mmCIF file of C-alpha atoms in Angstrom:
data_model
loop_
_atom_site.group_PDB
_atom_site.id
_atom_site.type_symbol
_atom_site.label_atom_id
_atom_site.label_comp_id
_atom_site.label_asym_id
_atom_site.label_seq_id
_atom_site.Cartn_x
_atom_site.Cartn_y
_atom_site.Cartn_z
ATOM 1 C CA MET A 1452 81.256 -49.707 22.065
ATOM 2 C CA ASN A 1453 81.800 -46.404 20.510
ATOM 3 C CA ILE A 1454 79.755 -46.310 17.061
ATOM 4 C CA GLU A 1455 80.667 -43.398 14.905
ATOM 5 C CA ALA A 1456 77.640 -42.141 13.170
ATOM 6 C CA SER A 1457 76.196 -38.968 11.675
ATOM 7 C CA GLY A 1458 72.788 -39.941 12.509
ATOM 8 C CA TYR A 1459 70.256 -42.815 12.307
ATOM 9 C CA ILE A 1460 68.526 -44.985 9.785
ATOM 10 C CA VAL A 1461 64.738 -44.151 10.170
ATOM 11 C CA ARG A 1462 61.847 -45.761 8.381
ATOM 12 C CA TYR A 1463 58.933 -43.345 7.663
ATOM 13 C CA GLY A 1464 55.854 -43.002 5.729
ATOM 14 C CA SER A 1465 53.052 -45.065 4.536
ATOM 15 C CA THR A 1466 55.379 -46.675 1.863
ATOM 16 C CA ARG A 1467 58.047 -47.612 4.484
ATOM 17 C CA LEU A 1468 60.552 -45.235 3.005
ATOM 18 C CA ILE A 1469 64.135 -45.605 4.663
ATOM 19 C CA GLY A 1470 66.765 -42.923 4.908
ATOM 20 C CA GLU A 1471 69.514 -41.395 6.871
ATOM 21 C CA PHE A 1472 68.559 -38.593 9.264
ATOM 22 C CA THR A 1473 70.983 -36.521 11.321
ATOM 23 C CA SER A 1474 70.386 -36.068 15.024
ATOM 24 C CA LYS A 1475 72.484 -32.941 16.189
ATOM 25 C CA GLY A 1476 71.938 -32.184 19.809
ATOM 26 C CA LEU A 1477 69.875 -35.272 20.713
ATOM 27 C CA PRO A 1478 70.559 -38.128 23.100
ATOM 28 C CA GLU A 1479 71.391 -41.438 21.824
ATOM 29 C CA LEU A 1480 68.349 -42.916 20.356
ATOM 30 C CA PRO A 1481 67.429 -46.630 20.878
ATOM 31 C CA ARG A 1482 66.196 -48.969 18.095
ATOM 32 C CA ASN A 1483 62.298 -48.533 17.447
ATOM 33 C CA ALA A 1484 62.354 -45.177 19.059
ATOM 34 C CA ALA A 1485 59.531 -43.146 17.650
ATOM 35 C CA VAL A 1486 60.814 -39.786 16.314
ATOM 36 C CA ILE A 1487 59.627 -36.725 14.481
ATOM 37 C CA ILE A 1488 61.760 -36.032 11.344
ATOM 38 C CA LYS A 1489 61.963 -33.496 8.773
ATOM 39 C CA SER A 1490 62.019 -34.842 5.197
ATOM 40 C CA ASP A 1491 61.765 -33.388 1.709
ATOM 41 C CA ARG A 1492 58.105 -34.110 2.062
ATOM 42 C CA GLY A 1493 57.670 -32.392 5.362
ATOM 43 C CA HIS A 1494 57.313 -33.110 9.038
ATOM 44 C CA GLU A 1495 56.897 -36.917 9.482
ATOM 45 C CA TRP A 1496 56.539 -39.768 11.850
ATOM 46 C CA GLY A 1497 59.334 -41.927 11.883
ATOM 47 C CA GLU A 1498 60.982 -45.104 13.596
ATOM 48 C CA VAL A 1499 64.668 -45.394 14.386
ATOM 49 C CA LEU A 1500 66.139 -48.713 12.844
ATOM 50 C CA SER A 1501 69.794 -48.439 13.707
ATOM 51 C CA PRO A 1502 72.844 -45.915 13.884
ATOM 52 C CA ALA A 1503 73.907 -44.707 10.390
ATOM 53 C CA THR A 1504 77.358 -46.428 10.429
ATOM 54 C CA GLU A 1505 79.333 -46.765 7.271
ATOM 55 C CA ARG A 1506 78.627 -50.513 7.195
ATOM 56 C CA VAL A 1507 74.832 -50.039 7.530
ATOM 57 C CA LYS A 1508 74.844 -47.384 4.825
ATOM 58 C CA SER A 1509 76.864 -49.822 2.421
ATOM 59 C CA PHE A 1510 73.713 -51.884 2.280
ATOM 60 C CA MET A 1511 71.504 -48.928 1.368
ATOM 61 C CA LYS A 1512 70.771 -48.158 -2.303
ATOM 62 C CA ASP A 1513 70.771 -44.454 -1.667
ATOM 63 C CA ALA A 1514 73.124 -43.368 1.154
ATOM 64 C CA SER A 1515 72.576 -39.606 0.782
ATOM 65 C CA VAL A 1516 71.019 -37.789 3.863
ATOM 66 C CA ALA A 1517 67.190 -37.860 3.729
ATOM 67 C CA GLY A 1518 66.712 -35.045 6.413
ATOM 68 C CA ARG A 1519 67.049 -34.498 10.198
ATOM 69 C CA ILE A 1520 65.476 -35.912 13.380
ATOM 70 C CA ILE A 1521 63.598 -33.015 15.218
ATOM 71 C CA ARG A 1522 62.825 -34.803 18.473
ATOM 72 C CA LEU A 1523 61.563 -37.912 20.186
ATOM 73 C CA VAL A 1524 57.767 -38.027 20.000
ATOM 74 C CA THR A 1525 55.735 -36.604 22.920
ATOM 75 C CA ASP A 1526 52.200 -37.239 24.254
ATOM 76 C CA ASP A 1527 50.851 -34.350 22.170
ATOM 77 C CA ASP A 1528 52.464 -36.063 19.117
ATOM 78 C CA TYR A 1529 50.551 -39.202 19.748
ATOM 79 C CA ARG A 1530 47.298 -37.218 19.963
ATOM 80 C CA GLN A 1531 48.220 -35.309 16.828
ATOM 81 C CA ARG A 1532 48.900 -38.622 14.974
ATOM 82 C CA ASP A 1533 45.393 -39.937 16.039
ATOM 83 C CA GLN A 1534 43.787 -36.824 14.713
ATOM 84 C CA ASN A 1535 45.561 -37.189 11.366
ATOM 85 C CA ARG A 1536 44.373 -40.774 11.090
ATOM 86 C CA HIS A 1537 40.855 -39.428 11.690
ATOM 87 C CA GLU A 1538 41.495 -36.812 8.961
ATOM 88 C CA GLU A 1539 42.702 -39.473 6.444
ATOM 89 C CA ARG A 1540 39.415 -41.232 6.698
ATOM 90 C CA ASN A 1541 37.572 -38.066 5.887
ATOM 91 C CA GLU A 1542 39.912 -37.400 3.134
ATOM 92 C CA PHE A 1543 39.693 -40.787 1.588
ATOM 93 C CA LEU A 1544 35.867 -40.584 1.510
ATOM 94 C CA GLY A 1545 35.969 -36.838 0.212
ATOM 95 C CA CYS A 1546 38.478 -37.796 -2.629
ATOM 96 C CA GLN A 1547 36.267 -40.706 -3.595
ATOM 97 C CA GLU A 1548 33.354 -38.687 -3.971
ATOM 98 C CA LEU A 1549 35.290 -36.247 -6.102
ATOM 99 C CA VAL A 1550 36.631 -39.143 -8.262
ATOM 100 C CA ASN A 1551 33.111 -40.168 -8.827
ATOM 101 C CA GLU A 1552 31.854 -36.633 -9.642
ATOM 102 C CA HIS A 1553 34.711 -36.264 -12.332
ATOM 103 C CA LYS A 1554 34.068 -39.740 -13.613
ATOM 104 C CA LEU A 1555 37.826 -40.726 -13.488
ATOM 105 C CA GLN A 1556 38.729 -44.179 -14.237
ATOM 106 C CA MET A 1557 40.905 -44.925 -11.037
ATOM 107 C CA GLN A 1558 40.613 -46.933 -7.941
ATOM 108 C CA LEU A 1559 41.613 -44.972 -4.802
ATOM 109 C CA VAL A 1560 43.745 -47.222 -2.523
ATOM 110 C CA ASP A 1561 44.930 -45.152 0.499
ATOM 111 C CA VAL A 1562 45.670 -41.841 1.726
ATOM 112 C CA GLU A 1563 48.610 -40.447 3.817
ATOM 113 C CA HIS A 1564 48.387 -37.142 5.763
ATOM 114 C CA LEU A 1565 51.746 -36.083 6.712
ATOM 115 C CA PHE A 1566 52.313 -35.488 10.413
ATOM 116 C CA GLY A 1567 53.047 -31.761 9.872
ATOM 117 C CA GLY A 1568 49.983 -31.364 7.474
ATOM 118 C CA GLU A 1569 52.285 -29.970 4.681
ATOM 119 C CA ARG A 1570 50.944 -32.546 2.334
ATOM 120 C CA VAL A 1571 48.370 -35.104 1.615
ATOM 121 C CA VAL A 1572 49.163 -38.103 -0.555
ATOM 122 C CA PHE A 1573 46.604 -40.236 -2.531
ATOM 123 C CA TYR A 1574 47.532 -43.615 -3.718
ATOM 124 C CA TYR A 1575 45.466 -45.057 -6.532
ATOM 125 C CA LEU A 1576 45.341 -47.845 -9.204
ATOM 126 C CA ALA A 1577 44.479 -47.135 -12.904
ATOM 127 C CA GLU A 1578 44.947 -49.161 -15.947
ATOM 128 C CA LYS A 1579 45.404 -46.130 -18.193
ATOM 129 C CA ARG A 1580 46.836 -42.552 -17.657
ATOM 130 C CA VAL A 1581 44.504 -40.454 -15.759
ATOM 131 C CA ASP A 1582 44.195 -36.683 -16.040
ATOM 132 C CA PHE A 1583 43.496 -35.596 -12.543
ATOM 133 C CA ARG A 1584 44.473 -31.910 -12.716
ATOM 134 C CA GLU A 1585 40.962 -30.746 -12.037
ATOM 135 C CA LEU A 1586 40.643 -33.365 -9.125
ATOM 136 C CA VAL A 1587 43.880 -32.097 -7.501
ATOM 137 C CA LYS A 1588 42.627 -28.318 -7.562
ATOM 138 C CA ALA A 1589 39.370 -29.411 -6.160
ATOM 139 C CA LEU A 1590 41.130 -31.463 -3.317
ATOM 140 C CA ALA A 1591 43.602 -28.602 -2.576
ATOM 141 C CA ARG A 1592 40.458 -26.149 -2.298
ATOM 142 C CA LYS A 1593 38.721 -28.689 0.046
ATOM 143 C CA TYR A 1594 41.623 -29.577 2.348
ATOM 144 C CA ARG A 1595 43.777 -26.448 2.010
ATOM 145 C CA SER A 1596 47.022 -28.525 1.669
ATOM 146 C CA ARG A 1597 49.410 -29.711 -0.944
ATOM 147 C CA ILE A 1598 47.967 -32.648 -2.943
ATOM 148 C CA GLU A 1599 49.996 -35.391 -4.386
ATOM 149 C CA MET A 1600 48.396 -38.045 -6.414
ATOM 150 C CA ARG A 1601 50.651 -41.263 -6.727
ATOM 151 C CA GLN A 1602 49.807 -44.133 -9.156
ATOM 152 C CA ILE A 1603 50.871 -47.609 -7.689
ATOM 153 C CA GLY A 1604 50.756 -51.186 -8.912
ATOM 154 C CA VAL A 1605 48.931 -54.105 -7.187
ATOM 155 C CA ARG A 1606 52.201 -55.165 -5.264
ATOM 156 C CA ASP A 1607 52.437 -51.812 -3.867
ATOM 157 C CA GLU A 1608 48.786 -51.859 -2.882
ATOM 158 C CA ALA A 1609 49.493 -54.991 -0.660
ATOM 159 C CA LYS A 1610 52.279 -53.047 0.845
ATOM 160 C CA LEU A 1611 50.076 -50.387 1.881
ATOM 161 C CA LEU A 1612 47.085 -52.429 2.963
ATOM 162 C CA ALA A 1613 48.052 -56.022 3.690
ATOM 163 C CA ASP A 1614 48.696 -57.394 7.135
ATOM 164 C CA TYR A 1615 49.684 -60.789 7.338
ATOM 165 C CA GLY A 1616 50.771 -63.551 4.978
ATOM 166 C CA ASP A 1617 50.096 -67.341 4.853
ATOM 167 C CA CYS A 1618 53.123 -67.892 7.097
ATOM 168 C CA GLY A 1619 51.360 -65.955 9.816
ATOM 169 C CA LYS A 1620 53.885 -63.241 9.978
ATOM 170 C CA THR A 1621 53.510 -59.624 8.858
ATOM 171 C CA VAL A 1622 53.847 -59.317 5.157
ATOM 172 C CA CYS A 1623 57.452 -58.739 4.042
ATOM 173 C CA CYS A 1624 56.650 -55.788 1.809
ATOM 174 C CA GLY A 1625 55.076 -54.171 4.778
ATOM 175 C CA THR A 1626 58.088 -54.768 7.016
ATOM 176 C CA HIS A 1627 61.699 -55.154 5.888
ATOM 177 C CA LEU A 1628 61.596 -55.197 2.071
ATOM 178 C CA THR A 1629 62.416 -51.949 0.387
ATOM 179 C CA GLU A 1630 62.285 -53.115 -3.227
ATOM 180 C CA MET A 1631 59.922 -55.719 -4.768
ATOM 181 C CA PRO A 1632 62.331 -58.402 -6.102
ATOM 182 C CA PRO A 1633 61.552 -60.153 -9.439
ATOM 183 C CA VAL A 1634 60.049 -63.541 -8.839
ATOM 184 C CA SER A 1635 59.204 -66.371 -11.405
ATOM 185 C CA MET A 1636 57.753 -69.924 -11.518
ATOM 186 C CA LYS A 1637 61.325 -71.049 -12.241
ATOM 187 C CA MET A 1638 62.065 -70.394 -8.628
ATOM 188 C CA ALA A 1639 59.213 -72.263 -7.268
ATOM 189 C CA LYS A 1640 59.937 -75.251 -9.544
ATOM 190 C CA LEU A 1641 63.509 -75.343 -8.368
ATOM 191 C CA GLN A 1642 62.381 -75.380 -4.822
ATOM 192 C CA LYS A 1643 59.895 -78.023 -5.380
ATOM 193 C CA THR A 1644 57.111 -75.978 -3.925
ATOM 194 C CA SER A 1645 53.452 -76.577 -4.744
ATOM 195 C CA LEU A 1646 52.636 -75.107 -8.119
ATOM 196 C CA ASP A 1647 49.060 -74.455 -7.125
ATOM 197 C CA PRO A 1648 48.709 -70.579 -7.914
ATOM 198 C CA ASN A 1649 46.559 -70.096 -4.815
ATOM 199 C CA LYS A 1650 49.409 -71.460 -2.574
ATOM 200 C CA LEU A 1651 52.142 -69.584 -4.501
ATOM 201 C CA SER A 1652 50.459 -66.257 -4.610
ATOM 202 C CA GLY A 1653 50.812 -63.503 -1.859
ATOM 203 C CA ARG A 1654 48.174 -60.789 -0.716
ATOM 204 C CA CYS A 1655 49.050 -58.897 -3.818
ATOM 205 C CA GLY A 1656 47.977 -61.884 -6.185
ATOM 206 C CA ARG A 1657 51.415 -62.119 -7.489
ATOM 207 C CA LEU A 1658 54.163 -64.837 -6.818
ATOM 208 C CA LYS A 1659 55.304 -64.725 -3.064
ATOM 209 C CA CYS A 1660 58.521 -62.594 -2.506
ATOM 210 C CA CYS A 1661 59.851 -65.156 -0.256
ATOM 211 C CA LEU A 1662 60.344 -67.594 -3.264
ATOM 212 C CA ARG A 1663 63.390 -65.311 -4.055
ATOM 213 C CA TYR A 1664 64.943 -65.577 -0.768
ATOM 214 C CA GLU A 1665 66.567 -69.050 -0.916
ATOM 215 C CA TYR A 1666 66.742 -69.369 -4.770
ATOM 216 C CA GLU A 1667 70.490 -68.596 -4.871
ATOM 217 C CA THR A 1668 71.303 -71.261 -2.320
ATOM 218 C CA TYR A 1669 69.216 -73.829 -4.271
ATOM 219 C CA LYS A 1670 70.971 -72.796 -7.459
ATOM 220 C CA SER A 1671 74.467 -73.192 -5.927
ATOM 221 C CA TYR A 1672 73.647 -76.566 -4.344
ATOM 222 C CA LYS A 1673 71.987 -77.936 -7.472
ATOM 223 C CA LYS A 1674 75.191 -77.287 -9.447
ATOM 224 C CA GLU A 1675 77.117 -79.654 -7.037
ATOM 225 C CA LEU A 1676 74.647 -82.612 -7.715
ATOM 226 C CA PRO A 1677 74.573 -84.884 -10.668
ATOM 227 C CA PRO A 1678 71.318 -84.399 -12.551
ATOM 228 C CA VAL A 1679 68.399 -86.872 -12.601
ATOM 229 C CA GLY A 1680 69.079 -89.529 -15.070
ATOM 230 C CA SER A 1681 72.882 -89.562 -14.427
ATOM 231 C CA THR A 1682 74.679 -92.950 -13.634
ATOM 232 C CA ILE A 1683 76.979 -92.461 -10.578
ATOM 233 C CA ILE A 1684 79.522 -94.748 -8.689
ATOM 234 C CA THR A 1685 78.989 -95.081 -4.859
ATOM 235 C CA SER A 1686 80.683 -97.292 -2.413
ATOM 236 C CA LYS A 1687 77.818 -99.908 -2.848
ATOM 237 C CA GLY A 1688 78.458 -99.847 -6.903
ATOM 238 C CA GLU A 1689 76.694 -98.195 -9.877
ATOM 239 C CA ALA A 1690 73.325 -96.432 -9.586
ATOM 240 C CA LYS A 1691 71.043 -94.232 -11.374
ATOM 241 C CA VAL A 1692 69.928 -90.804 -10.061
ATOM 242 C CA THR A 1693 66.263 -90.569 -9.866
ATOM 243 C CA ASN A 1694 65.698 -87.398 -7.757
ATOM 244 C CA GLN A 1695 67.522 -84.543 -6.209
ATOM 245 C CA GLU A 1696 67.092 -83.301 -2.543
ATOM 246 C CA ILE A 1697 68.904 -80.046 -2.981
ATOM 247 C CA LEU A 1698 69.012 -78.540 0.430
ATOM 248 C CA SER A 1699 70.182 -81.698 2.092
ATOM 249 C CA GLU A 1700 72.764 -82.114 -0.720
ATOM 250 C CA CYS A 1701 71.622 -85.763 -1.375
ATOM 251 C CA VAL A 1702 70.331 -87.524 -4.519
ATOM 252 C CA GLN A 1703 67.921 -90.412 -4.671
ATOM 253 C CA VAL A 1704 69.172 -93.387 -6.605
ATOM 254 C CA ILE A 1705 68.249 -96.833 -7.700
ATOM 255 C CA TYR A 1706 70.636 -99.713 -8.054
ATOM 256 C CA PRO A 1707 70.457 -102.598 -10.566
ATOM 257 C CA ASP A 1708 68.950 -104.805 -8.240
ATOM 258 C CA MET A 1709 66.058 -102.043 -7.802
ATOM 259 C CA LYS A 1710 67.117 -101.183 -4.227
ATOM 260 C CA ARG A 1711 66.447 -97.336 -3.763
ATOM 261 C CA THR A 1712 68.243 -95.246 -1.199
ATOM 262 C CA ILE A 1713 69.639 -91.704 -0.618
ATOM 263 C CA VAL A 1714 73.332 -90.721 -1.144
ATOM 264 C CA HIS A 1715 74.975 -87.697 -0.031
ATOM 265 C CA LYS A 1716 77.134 -85.906 -2.549
ATOM 266 C CA LYS A 1717 80.372 -86.615 -0.546
ATOM 267 C CA ASP A 1718 79.693 -90.354 -0.915
ATOM 268 C CA ILE A 1719 79.244 -90.102 -4.822
ATOM 269 C CA LEU A 1720 82.748 -91.551 -5.973
ATOM 270 C CA GLU A 1721 82.342 -90.569 -9.702
ATOM 271 C CA VAL A 1722 79.696 -89.518 -12.170
ATOM 272 C CA ILE A 1723 80.257 -91.781 -15.203
ATOM 273 C CA LYS A 1724 77.329 -90.884 -17.274
ATOM 274 C CA LYS A 1725 75.241 -87.722 -17.376
ATOM 275 C CA LYS A 1726 71.733 -87.397 -18.713
ATOM 276 C CA ARG A 1727 71.920 -86.962 -22.362
ATOM 277 C CA GLY A 1728 71.442 -83.541 -23.574
ATOM 278 C CA GLU A 1729 71.810 -81.939 -20.249
ATOM 279 C CA ASN A 1730 74.519 -79.774 -18.952
ATOM 280 C CA PRO A 1731 74.736 -79.897 -15.153
ATOM 281 C CA ALA A 1732 76.368 -76.494 -15.067
ATOM 282 C CA LYS A 1733 73.196 -74.944 -16.703
ATOM 283 C CA GLN A 1734 70.209 -74.297 -14.524
#
């Protein structure tokens, strides 16, 4: 199959940035191929996700070209990456010493040493604005590289440091998520999950992002069901709705003889009385 693409979609950087990178003069690159790219930050290690087809780019928030692919990685590149990781450990400890020396109210979270060494990025948490100008000067003198200080939130911290979630899989923010979706307790209640904060919270301490994934489906299915308290007519007679089983598109009902059963929405002949004060169209 001939796929027209100007390049490839590549994931790169500690925060899993995603962008389109051109690939002039290179052979066809398979998915998950490790490559060296040139971004606006410098030379970086990247992972090929897919060809940059028009359909793929239509799903991206920013479809502009982010840079170019230099080459597939070599054995020397793997050795350089290992060396960079060793440097990151030293840079983290060195920055922490300087933070303490300057008495700055910030918590150092992680450090990213770009593959090409053009830049060292320090990620930190802080409740208030931090004047780190003197810190940056000291770090630049110490490591002889361009220094970038980037303030992050607790969800970004999990994206950088967390490994596995309660489901046993790698955390979503560290794999496929490019943005942190808004999540509320309303979503958990609609899906009838446990309301125990310890079970609803992810590695970041906030509500789990996965509560968002099926929310729209739940809302859509719920609109098709009579609300709890409604009186309906089935082939077996009149009954009152006592509960909704949203994903199975069923309701639990009780008949006048106190018999309880489950009825699918297709078996509901008529809704003759809705719960007072409730509009089933509103969620």
